[in-house]
PDB file of C-alpha atoms in Angstrom:
ATOM      1  CA  MET A   1     -12.762  19.646  15.491  1.00  0.00           C
ATOM      2  CA  THR A   2     -15.075  16.561  15.902  1.00  0.00           C
ATOM      3  CA  ALA A   3     -13.567  13.098  16.702  1.00  0.00           C
ATOM      4  CA  MET A   4     -13.975  11.992  13.061  1.00  0.00           C
ATOM      5  CA  ASP A   5     -11.950  15.104  11.918  1.00  0.00           C
ATOM      6  CA  ALA A   6      -9.257  14.196  14.433  1.00  0.00           C
ATOM      7  CA  LEU A   7      -9.287  10.685  13.502  1.00  0.00           C
ATOM      8  CA  ARG A   8      -8.596  11.805   9.602  1.00  0.00           C
ATOM      9  CA  ALA A   9      -6.128  13.993  10.276  1.00  0.00           C
ATOM     10  CA  VAL A  10      -4.232  11.206  12.106  1.00  0.00           C
ATOM     11  CA  LEU A  11      -4.872   8.553   9.692  1.00  0.00           C
ATOM     12  CA  ASP A  12      -3.779  11.432   6.655  1.00  0.00           C
ATOM     13  CA  ARG A  13      -0.518  12.490   8.328  1.00  0.00           C
ATOM     14  CA  GLY A  14       0.456   9.008   9.053  1.00  0.00           C
ATOM     15  CA  ILE A  15      -0.003   7.451   5.753  1.00  0.00           C
ATOM     16  CA  GLU A  16       1.814  10.952   4.344  1.00  0.00           C
ATOM     17  CA  ALA A  17       4.749  10.615   6.628  1.00  0.00           C
ATOM     18  CA  LEU A  18       5.180   7.042   5.444  1.00  0.00           C
ATOM     19  CA  ALA A  19       5.068   8.053   1.876  1.00  0.00           C
ATOM     20  CA  LYS A  20       7.610  10.603   2.373  1.00  0.00           C
ATOM     21  CA  LYS A  21       9.848   7.874   4.048  1.00  0.00           C
ATOM     22  CA  LEU A  22       9.401   5.271   1.003  1.00  0.00           C
ATOM     23  CA  ALA A  23       9.930   8.142  -1.368  1.00  0.00           C
ATOM     24  CA  TRP A  24      13.594   7.676  -0.023  1.00  0.00           C
ATOM     25  CA  ALA A  25      13.230   4.136  -0.590  1.00  0.00           C
ATOM     26  CA  SER A  26      13.049   4.485  -4.042  1.00  0.00           C
ATOM     27  CA  VAL A  27      16.353   5.984  -4.084  1.00  0.00           C
ATOM     28  CA  LEU A  28      17.816   3.024  -2.170  1.00  0.00           C
ATOM     29  CA  LEU A  29      16.276   0.778  -4.708  1.00  0.00           C
ATOM     30  CA  MET A  30      17.835   2.682  -7.634  1.00  0.00           C
ATOM     31  CA  LEU A  31      21.325   2.404  -5.721  1.00  0.00           C
ATOM     32  CA  LEU A  32      20.876  -1.251  -5.127  1.00  0.00           C
ATOM     33  CA  MET A  33      20.081  -1.975  -8.528  1.00  0.00           C
ATOM     34  CA  VAL A  34      23.090   0.122  -9.827  1.00  0.00           C
ATOM     35  CA  VAL A  35      25.185  -1.692  -7.716  1.00  0.00           C
ATOM     36  CA  VAL A  36      23.971  -4.905  -8.692  1.00  0.00           C
ATOM     37  CA  VAL A  37      24.685  -3.961 -12.386  1.00  0.00           C
ATOM     38  CA  VAL A  38      27.906  -2.845 -11.894  1.00  0.00           C
ATOM     39  CA  LEU A  39      28.833  -5.864 -10.010  1.00  0.00           C
ATOM     40  CA  ARG A  40      27.386  -8.232 -12.511  1.00  0.00           C
ATOM     41  CA  TYR A  41      28.688  -6.650 -15.639  1.00  0.00           C
ATOM     42  CA  GLY A  42      31.737  -4.622 -14.525  1.00  0.00           C
ATOM     43  CA  PHE A  43      33.236  -7.207 -12.497  1.00  0.00           C
ATOM     44  CA  ASN A  44      31.214 -10.502 -13.173  1.00  0.00           C
ATOM     45  CA  ILE A  45      30.316 -10.790  -9.673  1.00  0.00           C
ATOM     46  CA  GLY A  46      26.595 -12.396  -9.070  1.00  0.00           C
ATOM     47  CA  TRP A  47      25.426 -11.575  -5.686  1.00  0.00           C
ATOM     48  CA  ILE A  48      22.087 -13.380  -5.292  1.00  0.00           C
ATOM     49  CA  ALA A  49      21.276 -11.515  -2.025  1.00  0.00           C
ATOM     50  CA  LEU A  50      21.862  -8.416  -3.228  1.00  0.00           C
ATOM     51  CA  GLN A  51      19.331  -8.808  -6.173  1.00  0.00           C
ATOM     52  CA  ASP A  52      17.161 -10.464  -3.658  1.00  0.00           C
ATOM     53  CA  SER A  53      17.192  -6.993  -1.677  1.00  0.00           C
ATOM     54  CA  THR A  54      15.922  -4.937  -4.238  1.00  0.00           C
ATOM     55  CA  LEU A  55      13.161  -7.416  -4.545  1.00  0.00           C
ATOM     56  CA  PHE A  56      12.128  -6.463  -0.665  1.00  0.00           C
ATOM     57  CA  VAL A  57      12.688  -2.702  -1.137  1.00  0.00           C
ATOM     58  CA  HIS A  58      10.437  -2.672  -4.341  1.00  0.00           C
ATOM     59  CA  ALA A  59       7.673  -4.787  -2.288  1.00  0.00           C
ATOM     60  CA  VAL A  60       7.960  -2.102   0.508  1.00  0.00           C
ATOM     61  CA  ILE A  61       7.806   0.816  -1.807  1.00  0.00           C
ATOM     62  CA  PHE A  62       4.726  -0.636  -3.589  1.00  0.00           C
ATOM     63  CA  MET A  63       2.809  -2.507  -0.557  1.00  0.00           C
ATOM     64  CA  GLY A  64       3.070   0.514   1.746  1.00  0.00           C
ATOM     65  CA  GLY A  65       2.749   3.440  -1.165  1.00  0.00           C
ATOM     66  CA  ALA A  66      -0.987   1.894  -2.320  1.00  0.00           C
ATOM     67  CA  ALA A  67      -2.463   3.906   0.884  1.00  0.00           C
ATOM     68  CA  TYR A  68      -0.828   6.918  -0.074  1.00  0.00           C
ATOM     69  CA  THR A  69      -1.987   6.936  -3.749  1.00  0.00           C
ATOM     70  CA  LEU A  70      -5.715   6.296  -2.374  1.00  0.00           C
ATOM     71  CA  GLN A  71      -5.247   8.715  -0.175  1.00  0.00           C
ATOM     72  CA  ARG A  72      -4.224  11.406  -3.327  1.00  0.00           C
ATOM     73  CA  ASP A  73      -7.093   9.697  -5.583  1.00  0.00           C
ATOM     74  CA  LYS A  74      -4.308   8.608  -8.202  1.00  0.00           C
ATOM     75  CA  HIS A  75      -5.119   5.059  -8.564  1.00  0.00           C
ATOM     76  CA  VAL A  76      -6.523   4.063 -11.682  1.00  0.00           C
ATOM     77  CA  ARG A  77     -10.336   4.893 -12.470  1.00  0.00           C
ATOM     78  CA  VAL A  78     -12.453   3.873 -15.290  1.00  0.00           C
ATOM     79  CA  ASP A  79     -13.898   7.509 -15.393  1.00  0.00           C
ATOM     80  CA  VAL A  80     -16.871   7.337 -17.695  1.00  0.00           C
ATOM     81  CA  PHE A  81     -19.475   9.070 -15.742  1.00  0.00           C
ATOM     82  CA  TYR A  82     -17.641  10.251 -12.451  1.00  0.00           C
ATOM     83  CA  ARG A  83     -16.084  13.500 -13.329  1.00  0.00           C
ATOM     84  CA  HIS A  84     -19.458  14.730 -14.672  1.00  0.00           C
ATOM     85  CA  PHE A  85     -21.106  14.119 -11.071  1.00  0.00           C
ATOM     86  CA  GLN A  86     -21.622  16.833  -8.735  1.00  0.00           C
ATOM     87  CA  ALA A  87     -19.053  16.511  -5.633  1.00  0.00           C
ATOM     88  CA  THR A  88     -21.677  15.443  -3.059  1.00  0.00           C
ATOM     89  CA  THR A  89     -22.508  12.492  -5.634  1.00  0.00           C
ATOM     90  CA  GLN A  90     -18.954  11.698  -6.221  1.00  0.00           C
ATOM     91  CA  ALA A  91     -18.667  11.499  -2.000  1.00  0.00           C
ATOM     92  CA  TRP A  92     -21.419   9.047  -2.415  1.00  0.00           C
ATOM     93  CA  VAL A  93     -19.891   6.606  -5.173  1.00  0.00           C
ATOM     94  CA  ASN A  94     -16.538   6.967  -3.052  1.00  0.00           C
ATOM     95  CA  LEU A  95     -18.268   6.057   0.176  1.00  0.00           C
ATOM     96  CA  PHE A  96     -19.891   2.884  -1.283  1.00  0.00           C
ATOM     97  CA  GLY A  97     -16.824   2.190  -3.337  1.00  0.00           C
ATOM     98  CA  ALA A  98     -15.024   2.008  -0.120  1.00  0.00           C
ATOM     99  CA  LEU A  99     -17.615   0.071   1.660  1.00  0.00           C
ATOM    100  CA  PHE A 100     -18.601  -2.450  -0.780  1.00  0.00           C
ATOM    101  CA  LEU A 101     -15.312  -2.497  -2.718  1.00  0.00           C
ATOM    102  CA  ILE A 102     -12.184  -1.660  -1.093  1.00  0.00           C
ATOM    103  CA  LEU A 103     -13.082  -3.163   2.390  1.00  0.00           C
ATOM    104  CA  PRO A 104     -14.185  -6.389   1.312  1.00  0.00           C
ATOM    105  CA  VAL A 105     -11.248  -7.024  -1.073  1.00  0.00           C
ATOM    106  CA  ILE A 106      -8.831  -5.792   1.721  1.00  0.00           C
ATOM    107  CA  GLY A 107     -10.612  -8.491   3.932  1.00  0.00           C
ATOM    108  CA  PHE A 108     -10.510 -11.015   1.139  1.00  0.00           C
ATOM    109  CA  ILE A 109      -6.689 -10.436   0.548  1.00  0.00           C
ATOM    110  CA  ALA A 110      -5.957 -10.602   4.551  1.00  0.00           C
ATOM    111  CA  VAL A 111      -7.903 -13.877   4.982  1.00  0.00           C
ATOM    112  CA  SER A 112      -6.931 -15.491   2.002  1.00  0.00           C
ATOM    113  CA  SER A 113      -3.227 -14.870   2.473  1.00  0.00           C
ATOM    114  CA  GLU A 114      -2.973 -16.044   6.009  1.00  0.00           C
ATOM    115  CA  PRO A 115      -2.319 -19.303   5.495  1.00  0.00           C
ATOM    116  CA  PHE A 116       0.495 -18.543   2.926  1.00  0.00           C
ATOM    117  CA  ILE A 117       1.966 -16.069   5.084  1.00  0.00           C
ATOM    118  CA  VAL A 118       1.547 -18.488   8.319  1.00  0.00           C
ATOM    119  CA  MET A 119       3.224 -21.284   6.817  1.00  0.00           C
ATOM    120  CA  SER A 120       5.921 -19.120   5.287  1.00  0.00           C
ATOM    121  CA  TRP A 121       6.971 -18.135   8.712  1.00  0.00           C
ATOM    122  CA  GLN A 122       6.436 -21.325  10.555  1.00  0.00           C
ATOM    123  CA  MET A 123       9.069 -22.576   7.593  1.00  0.00           C
ATOM    124  CA  GLN A 124      11.108 -19.371   8.168  1.00  0.00           C
ATOM    125  CA  GLU A 125      11.224 -19.501   4.304  1.00  0.00           C
ATOM    126  CA  SER A 126      14.283 -18.043   2.838  1.00  0.00           C
ATOM    127  CA  SER A 127      15.099 -16.935  -0.793  1.00  0.00           C
ATOM    128  CA  PRO A 128      14.355 -20.151  -3.336  1.00  0.00           C
ATOM    129  CA  GLU A 129      17.877 -18.966  -4.912  1.00  0.00           C
ATOM    130  CA  ALA A 130      21.088 -20.599  -3.685  1.00  0.00           C
ATOM    131  CA  GLY A 131      22.782 -17.811  -1.836  1.00  0.00           C
ATOM    132  CA  GLY A 132      19.879 -15.425  -1.797  1.00  0.00           C
ATOM    133  CA  MET A 133      18.436 -13.764   1.149  1.00  0.00           C
ATOM    134  CA  PRO A 134      17.039 -15.147   4.362  1.00  0.00           C
ATOM    135  CA  GLY A 135      13.654 -14.034   5.590  1.00  0.00           C
ATOM    136  CA  PHE A 136      11.468 -14.408   2.586  1.00  0.00           C
ATOM    137  CA  PHE A 137       8.538 -14.944   5.146  1.00  0.00           C
ATOM    138  CA  VAL A 138       9.087 -11.386   6.140  1.00  0.00           C
ATOM    139  CA  LEU A 139       8.473 -10.285   2.415  1.00  0.00           C
ATOM    140  CA  LYS A 140       5.252 -12.221   2.187  1.00  0.00           C
ATOM    141  CA  SER A 141       4.049 -10.487   5.323  1.00  0.00           C
ATOM    142  CA  TYR A 142       4.130  -7.212   3.185  1.00  0.00           C
ATOM    143  CA  LEU A 143       0.734  -8.345   2.067  1.00  0.00           C
ATOM    144  CA  TRP A 144      -0.520  -7.605   5.578  1.00  0.00           C
ATOM    145  CA  LEU A 145       1.089  -4.310   5.507  1.00  0.00           C
ATOM    146  CA  LEU A 146      -0.878  -3.532   2.434  1.00  0.00           C
ATOM    147  CA  CYS A 147      -4.032  -4.560   3.824  1.00  0.00           C
ATOM    148  CA  GLY A 148      -3.400  -2.580   7.002  1.00  0.00           C
ATOM    149  CA  LEU A 149      -2.466   0.493   5.574  1.00  0.00           C
ATOM    150  CA  MET A 150      -5.256   0.611   2.708  1.00  0.00           C
ATOM    151  CA  ALA A 151      -8.022  -0.309   5.687  1.00  0.00           C
ATOM    152  CA  LEU A 152      -6.535   2.953   7.464  1.00  0.00           C
ATOM    153  CA  GLN A 153      -6.540   5.157   4.737  1.00  0.00           C
ATOM    154  CA  THR A 154     -10.088   3.726   3.467  1.00  0.00           C
ATOM    155  CA  ILE A 155     -11.143   4.565   6.733  1.00  0.00           C
ATOM    156  CA  ALA A 156     -10.135   8.159   6.414  1.00  0.00           C
ATOM    157  CA  GLU A 157     -11.656   8.263   2.969  1.00  0.00           C
ATOM    158  CA  ILE A 158     -14.982   7.168   4.384  1.00  0.00           C
ATOM    159  CA  ILE A 159     -14.996   9.910   7.069  1.00  0.00           C
ATOM    160  CA  LYS A 160     -13.825  12.501   4.161  1.00  0.00           C
ATOM    161  CA  SER A 161     -16.676  11.136   2.045  1.00  0.00           C
ATOM    162  CA  ILE A 162     -19.105  11.544   4.952  1.00  0.00           C
ATOM    163  CA  GLN A 163     -17.983  14.881   5.592  1.00  0.00           C
ATOM    164  CA  GLN A 164     -18.584  16.046   2.061  1.00  0.00           C
ATOM    165  CA  ILE A 165     -22.012  14.649   2.070  1.00  0.00           C
ATOM    166  CA  ARG A 166     -22.932  16.259   5.438  1.00  0.00           C
ATOM    167  CA  SER A 167     -21.500  19.697   3.922  1.00  0.00           C
ATOM    168  CA  ALA A 168     -24.182  19.488   1.472  1.00  0.00           C
ATOM    169  CA  GLY A 169     -26.755  19.197   4.375  1.00  0.00           C
ATOM    170  CA  VAL A 170     -27.436  15.544   3.781  1.00  0.00           C
ATOM    171  CA  GLN A 171     -27.511  13.307   7.162  1.00  0.00           C
ATOM    172  CA  VAL A 172     -25.718   9.995   6.733  1.00  0.00           C
TER     173      VAL A 172
END
């Protein structure tokens, strides 16, 4: 096993382990939403902090789960030509897409969100709703969670593409 194989295996296993935990967060989200609805319509109790907590859990699921979706190749793809390509050509498309689309977009999101996130932390921003949850600065930081996890999985995808290209006898 080469160093690239080992790195890819560690990254893939880590993202997969996180995804399994996030799957349970979906159950938590459903339970929170049921409680919010029952309290609101059954007992006429509106609990803003509980409603805000659904936003936090929802953000964790989607920001944390994006990398797993990339790993499983389940992102939306406008596939006009790709499916007809040979496996090696698909690997080249994936490699260039990772290097020149995914990584630059992740970098742009990380850099452009910095002032937004830092200011939120400095203000110790809380919910804009009266009685809402404190700690909205943590929610905004999930953007960096998204960027970090997507960058790690993109590295794994780059390694996978290089391995597929090399298996066809092409030096990369």
